[in-house]
């Protein structure tokens, strides 16, 4: 029996029936609703906001959180498969879901009060309340401990001043999860974006993630009540705990982008006739395709084990770092190589590889750069902190 070129080790057979069903339904949505429009969205620098109601109706927002809060209560492997399929469409769509789910709903669930959960999570699961996550600052995202944004207590209120940079969903969000220095260490606040003194400025001229909104946020004496503070965490481990959740999704997502690029190059190479034969029949092209299949297979096995560890409650941040590093690098290399196999045709958004390659330049940088994740692994194996 012929093997599936995009799943040579039949990793899908290791999924439960429910996990396969979830993957199939997201795949259908991506094929029918995302792929037909996404090249144009990327060209126009437009985030397709019109897809949000369907994404929400499918239960893809906060999919791992309990049903009590209007969420789907799915396991970690299912969340991974959702990210993989969405990113087969475009990293920007997966980014939207990652930020809403792992960076905004998760901290409200994990660090918030029951009142905050009930106030925000059901509306966020329905896609009616959109969030953004403000951690990175202009002076350097890799070192969030050097945070300048501050929140000062004033009676029952907090007054926030500072700026955040490179914030996904910034200009479409109704609330921002804002991390700020306080006398008591770093704390998180739920800031409605209509609050006086809050402003968001969209970042233009991007060559990457063009179908996603990225913004700078400014806080000029933004006053929020203590009821808007996330009371159950203090210190850098608060935002880093959210990043572990989002990075986990990002270990799966780029596999989708890699599969899209690889299958596009595979099909193209079989029909492109040069020197009287398809280029797929040359050793040079077969070597490239075989190497893509090898790297995709390794990535698929890596994330499935990571997901099973997560679902058993045993996943460690360093394991997430290794998978994020490996899979972003794998997908970036594959999408660039796939672009090359397409020749000149590969430079337009008519075909997916160049769009994926450009998007992956962000994906390999955000949620911890490749170097940051390499140094996390270095620290893990040597016991020496090189940061
Ligand atoms: P360090 O001393 O290592 O840790 C401070 C405290 O945090 C704990 N911790 C973690 N907790 C949960 N998950 C993790 N991954 C954690 N890593 C560390 C740690 O145990 C400690 O806790 P405690 O109780 O002892 O205080 O901190 P450090 O200052 O040395 O920093 C280490 C480093 C460089 C790894 C960290 O700063 C880092 O990860 N930097 C990269 C920052 C980053 O990834 N920013 C991403 C911003 S959000 C984003 O990009 C969204 S893109 C969204 C999209 O569109 O998809
Ligand atoms: P820097 O931290 O200045 O890094 C510059 C270079 O220095 C990198 O190559 C890095 O690897 C290297 N470097 C850093 N430390 C070391 C070291 N110790 N040794 C050797 N080299 C080192 N942030 C949010 O908070 N919320 C978001 O929603 C969000 N969305 C984003 C969306 C996009 C499209 C992008 C591009 C970024 C987004 N980010 C977001 C920010 C992202 O997390 C940061 O860009 C990232 O953490 C890197 O920070 P930086 O850009 O300031 O680079």
Tab-separated table of C-alpha atoms and ligand atoms in Angstrom, residues 91-92 94-99 103 111 133-136 141-146 166-169 209 212-213 234-247 250 316-318 320-321 362-363 365-369 372-373 375-376 379 385 387, ligand 1:
chain	number	residue	atom	x	y	z
A	91	UNK	CA	0.353	31.482	10.318
A	92	UNK	CA	-1.717	34.648	10.821
A	94	UNK	CA	-3.159	30.370	13.822
A	95	UNK	CA	-1.620	33.409	15.554
A	96	UNK	CA	-5.063	34.875	16.098
A	97	UNK	CA	-6.247	31.651	17.758
A	98	UNK	CA	-3.008	31.226	19.776
A	99	UNK	CA	-3.212	34.723	21.201
A	103	UNK	CA	-2.219	34.219	25.853
A	111	UNK	CA	-4.522	33.469	37.286
A	133	UNK	CA	-1.243	40.077	25.106
A	134	UNK	CA	1.222	42.810	25.988
A	135	UNK	CA	4.559	41.524	27.209
A	136	UNK	CA	7.216	42.639	24.692
A	141	UNK	CA	11.573	41.267	23.811
A	142	UNK	CA	13.985	38.448	24.654
A	143	UNK	CA	14.560	39.854	28.123
A	144	UNK	CA	11.089	40.586	29.526
A	145	UNK	CA	12.512	40.794	33.071
A	146	UNK	CA	13.828	44.242	32.037
A	166	UNK	CA	4.785	43.956	18.306
A	167	UNK	CA	1.411	43.040	19.789
A	168	UNK	CA	-0.724	40.631	17.745
A	169	UNK	CA	-4.424	41.631	17.565
A	209	UNK	CA	2.272	37.869	8.906
A	212	UNK	CA	-2.520	39.401	10.935
A	213	UNK	CA	-2.804	42.642	12.891
A	234	UNK	CA	3.248	37.410	40.678
A	235	UNK	CA	6.597	37.549	38.907
A	236	UNK	CA	7.870	36.646	35.468
A	237	UNK	CA	6.551	33.114	35.800
A	238	UNK	CA	3.053	34.578	35.146
A	239	UNK	CA	3.653	35.633	31.534
A	240	UNK	CA	6.170	32.814	30.957
A	241	UNK	CA	3.509	30.298	32.016
A	242	UNK	CA	1.214	31.672	29.287
A	243	UNK	CA	4.076	31.478	26.794
A	244	UNK	CA	4.539	27.781	27.540
A	245	UNK	CA	0.901	27.215	26.505
A	246	UNK	CA	1.191	29.305	23.343
A	247	UNK	CA	4.606	27.911	22.393
A	250	UNK	CA	3.377	26.833	17.929
A	316	UNK	CA	8.356	20.624	30.792
A	317	UNK	CA	9.069	24.113	29.344
A	318	UNK	CA	12.482	22.928	28.029
A	320	UNK	CA	8.499	22.908	24.474
A	321	UNK	CA	11.593	24.975	23.671
A	362	UNK	CA	8.006	35.914	12.466
A	363	UNK	CA	7.092	32.544	13.917
A	365	UNK	CA	11.221	35.042	16.213
A	366	UNK	CA	8.109	35.457	18.327
A	367	UNK	CA	7.349	33.435	21.445
A	368	UNK	CA	11.108	33.302	22.042
A	369	UNK	CA	13.642	33.550	19.224
A	372	UNK	CA	16.505	31.935	23.170
A	373	UNK	CA	15.172	28.382	22.821
A	375	UNK	CA	19.953	28.680	25.185
A	376	UNK	CA	17.074	27.224	27.226
A	379	UNK	CA	20.854	25.683	30.263
A	385	UNK	CA	22.543	29.887	32.674
A	387	UNK	CA	21.450	34.458	29.470
B	1	LIG	P1	14.053	32.776	34.596
B	1	LIG	O1	14.857	33.127	35.805
B	1	LIG	O2	14.474	31.654	33.728
B	1	LIG	O3	12.522	32.510	35.058
B	1	LIG	C1	11.789	33.414	35.844
B	1	LIG	C2	10.646	32.631	36.479
B	1	LIG	O4	9.795	32.091	35.445
B	1	LIG	C3	9.802	30.641	35.488
B	1	LIG	N1	9.846	30.174	34.086
B	1	LIG	C4	8.818	29.650	33.455
B	1	LIG	N2	7.575	29.362	33.851
B	1	LIG	C5	6.744	28.814	32.941
B	1	LIG	N3	7.089	28.581	31.666
B	1	LIG	C6	8.332	28.872	31.218
B	1	LIG	N4	8.662	28.652	29.948
B	1	LIG	C7	9.254	29.414	32.131
B	1	LIG	N5	10.544	29.825	32.027
B	1	LIG	C8	10.882	30.280	33.230
B	1	LIG	C9	11.035	30.276	36.272
B	1	LIG	O5	10.889	29.028	36.911
B	1	LIG	C10	11.119	31.410	37.269
B	1	LIG	O6	10.139	31.184	38.274
B	1	LIG	P2	10.415	31.580	39.825
B	1	LIG	O7	9.260	31.032	40.582
B	1	LIG	O8	11.728	30.941	40.161
B	1	LIG	O9	10.494	33.068	39.838
B	1	LIG	O10	13.914	34.105	33.745
B	1	LIG	P3	14.977	34.862	32.854
B	1	LIG	O11	14.784	36.319	33.078
B	1	LIG	O12	16.352	34.275	33.058
B	1	LIG	O13	14.491	34.590	31.373
B	1	LIG	C11	14.654	33.443	30.739
B	1	LIG	C12	14.194	33.542	29.255
B	1	LIG	C13	15.184	34.286	28.390
B	1	LIG	C14	14.085	32.101	28.784
B	1	LIG	C15	12.827	34.261	29.172
B	1	LIG	O14	12.915	35.585	29.510
B	1	LIG	C16	12.209	34.140	27.790
B	1	LIG	O15	11.576	33.149	27.495
B	1	LIG	N6	12.381	35.179	26.906
B	1	LIG	C17	11.682	35.214	25.620
B	1	LIG	C18	10.478	36.086	25.762
B	1	LIG	C19	9.377	35.693	24.836
B	1	LIG	O16	9.242	34.564	24.398
B	1	LIG	N7	8.459	36.624	24.560
B	1	LIG	C20	7.295	36.323	23.807
B	1	LIG	C21	6.279	37.424	23.883
B	1	LIG	S1	4.644	36.970	23.434
B	1	LIG	C22	4.699	36.650	21.799
B	1	LIG	O17	5.682	36.628	21.146
B	1	LIG	C23	3.398	36.365	21.183
B	1	LIG	S2	3.415	35.984	19.503
B	1	LIG	C24	1.829	35.522	19.426
B	1	LIG	C25	1.333	35.005	18.149
B	1	LIG	O18	0.983	35.838	17.291
B	1	LIG	O19	1.190	33.757	18.039
